[in-house]
Amino acid sequence: MTPTDPFYLGVLILTGFFTGIVSGMLGIGGGFIMSPVQYWLLQETGLQHDIAIRIAFGTTLFVVLLNAINVAHIYHQKNAVLWKQATIIGVFGSIFSFAGAAVASYLPASTLSKIFGIVVLIGVIRTYLTPAVTEKNYISSNSFPYVFSGIIIGFFSGLLGLGGGVIGIPIMLIFLHLDMRKAIGTSAAIIIFTSFSGSIGYIINGWGKAGLPPYSVGYVNLLNWILLAFPAFFAAQNGAKIAHLVDPEHLKLLFIILMLYVGLEMIGVIDRILYP
């Protein structure tokens, strides 16, 4: 397979569209969907595994940036973004997202994929245990929880090519006790910071590396970016509209199901079941 094959192009376009719908509904960047798909496709082109996973992560973060701006704007119009908290978390998250991207440049693909899966599965457990609608009457003025959250969200965002929603939304629900919709909107705002910093980190750390596929700028592949970003951008608006018509508990259930599948896939459980 080559990157110009109709199958390769079609899978990425459909993935972008689906990711946009999910991003708009759940306030996530969609990294936990796009990264595994790209990793698989890039390997099918014959690309070395360690390079494939870094390009998948770096390109995903660059797509997520556009997604997050779009989704945050939509939720801001519905008064569902806590900008003060998002900014504190986002600033610290962006610093550590860059650091996470640097660390990822030195880890093997097998290690990164397993860490990716474990982080996603932890998010599943914590989200499942947290009600979708339990909003506080006040928001803490103490900055420390937001700074600490930013460090955690940012580092794993950069390390694993996640915008941060898979980690950020559980934090919004568990520590801020926000309504699911406000957690979604605030998470999208945070992702703007983390995805920008993380994608820059992947570009810098991949600059001039041997074995990169065509149209790559460091570990960001511009062909993949175009095929994913534009369908996702337009689809996200429909996803956000759907989210405001759906029961928050149903949104949470969808979030959990998607995370569970991807987490199990990345640590190899799905393959062991299908191909014992």
Coordinates of C-alpha atoms in Angstrom, one line a residue:
M1 CA 0.0 0.0 0.0
T2 CA 1.1 3.6 -0.7
P3 CA -0.2 6.9 0.8
T4 CA -1.9 7.6 -2.6
D5 CA -3.9 4.4 -2.7
P6 CA -7.7 5.0 -2.7
F7 CA -8.1 2.8 0.4
Y8 CA -5.5 4.8 2.3
L9 CA -7.1 8.1 1.4
G10 CA -10.6 6.8 2.0
V11 CA -9.9 5.4 5.4
L12 CA -8.4 8.7 6.6
I13 CA -11.2 10.8 5.2
L14 CA -13.8 8.6 6.9
T15 CA -11.8 8.6 10.1
G16 CA -11.6 12.4 10.1
F17 CA -15.4 12.7 9.6
F18 CA -16.1 10.2 12.4
T19 CA -13.6 11.8 14.7
G20 CA -15.2 15.2 14.1
I21 CA -18.6 13.9 15.1
V22 CA -17.2 12.3 18.3
S23 CA -15.1 15.4 19.1
G24 CA -18.1 17.7 18.8
M25 CA -20.2 15.4 21.0
L26 CA -17.6 14.6 23.6
G27 CA -15.2 17.6 23.7
I28 CA -12.2 15.4 22.9
G29 CA -9.6 16.0 20.3
G30 CA -10.1 12.5 18.9
G31 CA -6.5 11.4 19.3
F32 CA -7.5 8.0 20.7
I33 CA -9.3 7.4 17.4
M34 CA -6.9 8.9 14.9
S35 CA -3.6 7.7 16.3
P36 CA -4.4 4.0 16.1
V37 CA -5.8 4.3 12.6
Q38 CA -2.8 6.2 11.3
Y39 CA -0.4 3.9 13.1
W40 CA -2.0 0.9 11.3
L41 CA -2.1 2.6 7.9
L42 CA 1.5 3.8 8.1
Q43 CA 2.7 0.4 9.0
E44 CA 0.8 -1.0 6.0
T45 CA 2.9 1.3 3.8
G46 CA 6.0 -0.4 5.0
L47 CA 7.1 2.4 7.4
Q48 CA 9.2 1.4 10.4
H49 CA 7.1 0.9 13.5
D50 CA 9.0 3.4 15.7
I51 CA 8.6 6.1 13.0
A52 CA 5.0 5.2 12.2
I53 CA 3.8 5.7 15.8
R54 CA 5.6 9.0 16.2
I55 CA 4.1 10.3 13.0
A56 CA 0.7 9.0 14.0
F57 CA 1.0 10.9 17.4
G58 CA 2.5 14.1 15.9
T59 CA 0.0 14.4 13.0
T60 CA -2.9 13.6 15.3
L61 CA -2.0 16.5 17.7
F62 CA -1.9 18.9 14.7
V63 CA -5.3 17.7 13.6
V64 CA -6.6 18.0 17.2
L65 CA -5.5 21.6 17.3
L66 CA -8.0 22.6 14.6
N67 CA -10.6 20.4 16.1
A68 CA -10.3 21.9 19.5
I69 CA -10.5 25.5 18.3
N70 CA -13.7 24.6 16.5
V71 CA -15.3 22.7 19.3
A72 CA -14.3 25.2 22.0
H73 CA -15.9 28.0 20.0
I74 CA -19.1 26.1 19.6
Y75 CA -19.3 25.3 23.3
H76 CA -18.3 28.9 24.2
Q77 CA -21.4 30.1 22.4
K78 CA -23.5 27.8 24.7
N79 CA -21.7 29.1 27.8
A80 CA -20.2 25.7 28.5
V81 CA -16.5 26.7 28.8
L82 CA -14.8 27.7 32.1
W83 CA -12.1 29.8 30.5
K84 CA -10.2 30.8 33.7
Q85 CA -9.7 27.1 34.7
A86 CA -9.0 26.1 31.1
T87 CA -6.3 28.7 30.7
I88 CA -4.4 27.8 33.9
I89 CA -4.5 24.1 33.0
G90 CA -3.7 24.8 29.4
V91 CA -0.7 27.0 30.1
F92 CA 1.0 24.4 32.3
G93 CA -0.3 21.6 30.0
S94 CA 1.4 23.2 27.0
I95 CA 4.8 23.3 28.7
F96 CA 4.6 19.6 29.7
S97 CA 3.1 18.6 26.4
F98 CA 6.2 19.7 24.7
A99 CA 8.3 17.7 27.2
G100 CA 6.1 14.6 26.6
A101 CA 6.7 14.9 22.8
A102 CA 10.4 15.0 23.4
V103 CA 10.3 11.9 25.6
A104 CA 8.2 10.1 23.0
S105 CA 11.0 10.6 20.4
Y106 CA 13.2 8.2 22.4
L107 CA 10.7 5.4 23.3
P108 CA 10.0 2.3 21.1
A109 CA 6.6 1.8 19.5
S110 CA 5.7 -1.2 21.6
T111 CA 6.2 0.8 24.8
L112 CA 4.3 3.9 23.6
S113 CA 1.3 1.8 22.4
K114 CA 1.1 0.0 25.8
I115 CA 1.3 3.2 27.8
F116 CA -1.3 4.7 25.4
G117 CA -3.7 1.8 26.1
I118 CA -3.2 1.8 29.8
V119 CA -3.8 5.6 30.1
V120 CA -7.0 5.3 28.1
L121 CA -8.2 2.3 30.3
I122 CA -7.6 4.3 33.5
G123 CA -9.7 7.1 32.0
V124 CA -12.5 4.5 31.4
I125 CA -12.5 3.4 35.0
R126 CA -12.5 6.9 36.5
T127 CA -15.1 8.1 34.1
Y128 CA -17.4 5.1 34.8
L129 CA -17.2 5.8 38.5
T130 CA -18.1 9.5 38.2
P131 CA -21.7 10.7 37.7
A132 CA -22.3 12.7 34.5
V133 CA -24.4 15.3 36.2
T134 CA -23.1 16.4 39.6
E135 CA -22.2 20.1 39.4
K136 CA -20.9 22.1 42.4
N137 CA -22.4 25.3 43.4
Y138 CA -18.9 26.9 43.5
I139 CA -15.6 26.4 41.7
S140 CA -12.4 26.3 43.8
S141 CA -10.2 29.4 43.6
N142 CA -7.2 27.4 44.6
S143 CA -4.9 27.3 41.6
F144 CA -2.9 24.2 42.7
P145 CA -5.3 21.5 41.4
Y146 CA -5.5 23.2 38.0
V147 CA -1.7 23.5 37.8
F148 CA -1.2 19.9 38.8
S149 CA -3.9 18.8 36.3
G150 CA -2.2 20.8 33.6
I151 CA 1.1 19.0 34.2
I152 CA -0.6 15.5 34.0
I153 CA -2.8 16.3 31.0
G154 CA 0.0 18.0 29.2
F155 CA 2.7 15.4 29.6
F156 CA 0.6 12.5 28.5
S157 CA -0.9 14.6 25.7
G158 CA 2.5 15.1 24.2
L159 CA 3.8 11.7 25.0
L160 CA 0.9 9.8 23.5
G161 CA -0.4 12.1 20.7
L162 CA -3.6 12.8 22.7
G163 CA -5.2 16.3 22.8
G164 CA -5.9 15.6 26.4
G165 CA -9.6 15.0 26.5
V166 CA -9.3 11.4 27.3
I167 CA -7.4 12.4 30.5
G168 CA -8.9 15.9 30.9
I169 CA -12.6 15.0 30.9
P170 CA -12.2 12.5 33.8
I171 CA -10.4 15.3 35.7
M172 CA -13.1 17.8 34.9
L173 CA -15.7 15.3 36.2
I174 CA -13.8 14.0 39.2
F175 CA -12.0 17.0 40.6
L176 CA -14.2 19.9 39.4
H177 CA -17.5 17.9 39.5
L178 CA -18.7 19.7 36.4
D179 CA -21.7 18.8 34.4
M180 CA -20.7 16.6 31.5
R181 CA -21.4 19.4 28.9
K182 CA -19.2 21.9 30.8
A183 CA -16.5 19.3 31.2
I184 CA -16.7 18.8 27.4
G185 CA -16.4 22.5 26.6
T186 CA -13.6 23.2 29.1
S187 CA -11.7 20.2 28.0
A188 CA -11.8 21.4 24.4
A189 CA -10.4 24.8 25.4
I190 CA -7.5 23.0 27.3
I191 CA -6.8 20.9 24.2
I192 CA -6.0 24.1 22.2
F193 CA -3.0 24.7 24.4
T194 CA -1.7 21.1 24.7
S195 CA -2.2 20.1 21.1
F196 CA -0.3 23.2 19.8
S197 CA 2.7 22.7 22.1
G198 CA 2.8 19.0 21.5
S199 CA 2.6 19.2 17.7
I200 CA 5.4 21.7 17.7
G201 CA 7.4 19.3 19.9
Y202 CA 6.9 16.5 17.3
I203 CA 7.9 18.8 14.5
I204 CA 11.1 19.8 16.2
N205 CA 12.1 16.4 17.4
G206 CA 11.5 14.8 14.0
W207 CA 13.1 17.5 11.9
G208 CA 15.6 16.0 9.5
K209 CA 15.1 12.4 10.7
A210 CA 15.8 9.7 8.1
G211 CA 13.1 7.4 6.8
L212 CA 10.2 9.9 7.0
P213 CA 7.4 9.5 4.4
P214 CA 6.7 12.2 1.8
Y215 CA 4.9 15.4 2.9
S216 CA 6.3 15.1 6.4
V217 CA 7.5 18.1 8.5
G218 CA 9.3 16.4 11.3
Y219 CA 6.9 13.9 12.8
V220 CA 3.8 15.6 11.3
N221 CA 2.6 14.3 8.0
L222 CA 0.8 17.1 6.0
L223 CA -1.0 14.7 3.7
N224 CA -2.6 12.8 6.6
W225 CA -3.3 16.1 8.3
I226 CA -5.3 17.4 5.3
L227 CA -7.3 14.2 4.9
L228 CA -8.2 14.1 8.6
A229 CA -8.5 17.7 9.6
F230 CA -11.0 19.1 7.1
P231 CA -13.6 16.3 7.4
A232 CA -13.3 16.5 11.2
F233 CA -13.6 20.3 11.2
F234 CA -17.0 20.3 9.4
A235 CA -18.3 17.2 11.2
A236 CA -17.6 18.6 14.6
Q237 CA -20.3 21.2 14.3
N238 CA -22.9 18.5 13.9
G239 CA -21.5 16.6 16.8
A240 CA -21.8 19.5 19.1
K241 CA -25.4 20.0 18.1
I242 CA -26.1 16.4 18.9
A243 CA -24.5 16.6 22.3
H244 CA -26.9 19.3 23.4
L245 CA -29.8 17.0 22.5
V246 CA -28.5 13.9 24.2
D247 CA -28.8 12.9 27.9
P248 CA -25.4 13.4 29.6
E249 CA -25.4 9.8 30.9
H250 CA -25.7 8.6 27.3
L251 CA -22.8 10.8 26.3
K252 CA -20.7 9.4 29.1
L253 CA -21.6 5.8 28.1
L254 CA -20.5 6.5 24.5
F255 CA -17.3 8.0 25.7
I256 CA -16.6 4.9 27.9
I257 CA -17.3 2.4 25.1
L258 CA -15.0 4.2 22.6
M259 CA -12.2 4.5 25.2
L260 CA -12.5 0.9 26.3
Y261 CA -12.2 -0.5 22.7
V262 CA -9.2 1.7 21.8
G263 CA -7.5 1.0 25.2
L264 CA -7.8 -2.8 24.8
E265 CA -6.7 -2.6 21.1
M266 CA -3.5 -0.7 21.9
I267 CA -2.4 -3.0 24.6
G268 CA -3.0 -6.0 22.3
V269 CA -6.1 -7.6 24.0
I270 CA -8.4 -7.3 21.0
D271 CA -5.8 -9.0 18.7
R272 CA -5.4 -11.8 21.2
I273 CA -9.1 -12.4 21.2
L274 CA -9.6 -12.2 17.4
Y275 CA -6.4 -14.0 16.5
P276 CA -5.6 -16.5 19.4

